[in-house]
Short mmCIF file of C-alpha atoms in Angstrom, two decimals:
data_model
loop_
_atom_site.label_atom_id
_atom_site.label_comp_id
_atom_site.label_asym_id
_atom_site.label_seq_id
_atom_site.Cartn_x
_atom_site.Cartn_y
_atom_site.Cartn_z
CA MET A 1 107.33 87.99 145.29
CA ALA A 2 108.36 89.25 142.10
CA ALA A 3 111.63 86.95 142.10
CA LEU A 4 109.87 83.74 142.51
CA ASP A 5 107.12 84.29 140.01
CA LEU A 6 109.49 84.88 137.39
CA PHE A 7 112.20 81.89 138.43
CA GLY A 8 108.66 79.72 139.19
CA ARG A 9 107.98 79.69 135.57
CA ARG A 10 109.07 76.66 133.07
CA TRP A 11 112.31 76.87 132.13
CA ALA A 12 113.66 80.45 133.54
CA LEU A 13 115.93 78.72 136.18
CA ARG A 14 117.12 75.94 133.70
CA ILE A 15 118.76 78.61 131.46
CA LEU A 16 120.19 80.49 133.94
CA TRP A 17 121.98 77.38 135.01
CA GLU A 18 122.99 76.76 131.55
CA LEU A 19 123.80 81.00 131.56
CA ARG A 20 126.02 80.50 134.94
CA ALA A 21 129.22 79.67 132.97
CA GLY A 22 129.29 82.26 130.39
CA PRO A 23 127.17 83.63 127.09
CA LEU A 24 125.37 80.49 125.43
CA GLY A 25 122.98 81.64 122.14
CA ALA A 26 120.01 80.68 121.41
CA ARG A 27 120.73 77.97 119.20
CA ALA A 28 123.43 76.73 122.67
CA LEU A 29 120.51 77.29 124.48
CA LEU A 30 118.35 75.17 122.91
CA ALA A 31 120.16 72.58 122.72
CA ARG A 32 121.23 72.17 125.98
CA CYS A 33 116.96 72.31 127.23
CA GLU A 34 116.08 69.90 125.87
CA GLY A 35 112.31 69.94 125.87
CA LEU A 36 112.55 73.78 125.18
CA SER A 37 110.49 75.93 122.83
CA SER A 38 111.79 78.10 121.29
CA SER A 39 108.94 80.45 121.30
CA VAL A 40 109.25 79.85 125.24
CA LEU A 41 112.78 80.17 125.07
CA TYR A 42 112.27 83.30 124.14
CA GLN A 43 109.76 84.34 125.39
CA ARG A 44 111.97 83.74 128.93
CA LEU A 45 114.94 85.46 127.52
CA ARG A 46 112.92 88.97 127.32
CA GLU A 47 111.82 88.02 131.04
CA LEU A 48 115.01 87.48 132.41
CA ALA A 49 116.20 90.39 129.90
CA SER A 50 113.65 92.83 131.91
CA SER A 51 114.33 92.08 134.98
CA GLY A 52 117.96 92.91 134.32
CA ILE A 53 119.40 88.67 134.94
CA ILE A 54 120.61 88.83 131.92
CA ALA A 55 121.31 90.87 129.17
CA GLN A 56 122.34 90.27 125.13
CA SER A 57 125.65 90.51 124.71
CA ALA A 58 127.69 89.76 121.56
CA ASP A 59 128.17 86.52 122.60
CA GLY A 60 125.48 86.04 123.35
CA TYR A 61 123.05 86.04 126.09
CA GLU A 62 124.85 86.51 129.36
CA LEU A 63 124.53 86.98 132.99
CA THR A 64 124.60 90.29 134.81
CA ARG A 65 125.77 91.68 137.79
CA LEU A 66 122.88 90.28 139.36
CA GLY A 67 122.58 87.12 137.58
CA THR A 68 126.18 86.88 138.86
CA ALA A 69 125.23 87.58 142.20
CA LEU A 70 121.94 84.94 142.14
CA ARG A 71 124.13 82.09 140.80
CA ASP A 72 126.09 82.43 143.99
CA ALA A 73 123.12 82.72 146.30
CA LEU A 74 121.88 79.23 144.13
CA ARG A 75 125.55 77.53 144.99
CA PRO A 76 123.74 76.51 148.71
CA LEU A 77 120.73 75.16 146.40
CA ASP A 78 123.09 73.12 144.02
CA GLU A 79 124.78 71.31 146.42
CA TRP A 80 121.45 70.83 148.33
CA ALA A 81 120.30 69.14 145.89
CA ASN A 82 123.30 67.19 144.60
CA SER A 83 123.91 65.43 149.11
CA TRP A 84 120.05 64.73 148.23
CA ALA A 85 120.32 62.91 144.90
CA GLU A 86 123.26 60.92 145.98
CA GLU A 87 121.01 59.95 149.54
CA GLN A 88 117.82 59.84 146.69
CA GLU A 89 120.46 56.80 144.81
CA HIS A 90 121.65 55.46 148.41
CA ASN A 91 117.97 54.49 150.29
CA ASP A 92 117.16 53.26 146.39
CA GLN A 93 119.38 50.32 146.41
CA GLY A 94 117.88 49.28 149.93
CA PRO A 95 119.63 47.88 152.87
CA THR A 96 122.39 45.55 151.98
CA GLU A 97 123.29 42.39 153.46
CA ALA A 98 125.43 42.12 156.45
#
């Protein structure tokens, strides 16, 4: 349950998502996460780092081995979310007339 508590905190999954392709600095993370305050960003970064999911490097913050495994585990959820969004868009268009 500790993992769900951590990932359920606002912005935690978004920060992890933004780090999926490689390291980013704090400014880049703030720019990519519109509405995220710097105080919340640094709190989440501390929490994720103390959990062993991210680490700070010369290039910024990056996923650790555990973070990379988590990213891979979340890929099916991302695929499902994309399918769901497409379905929602299709449903919003309503029935077409024949």
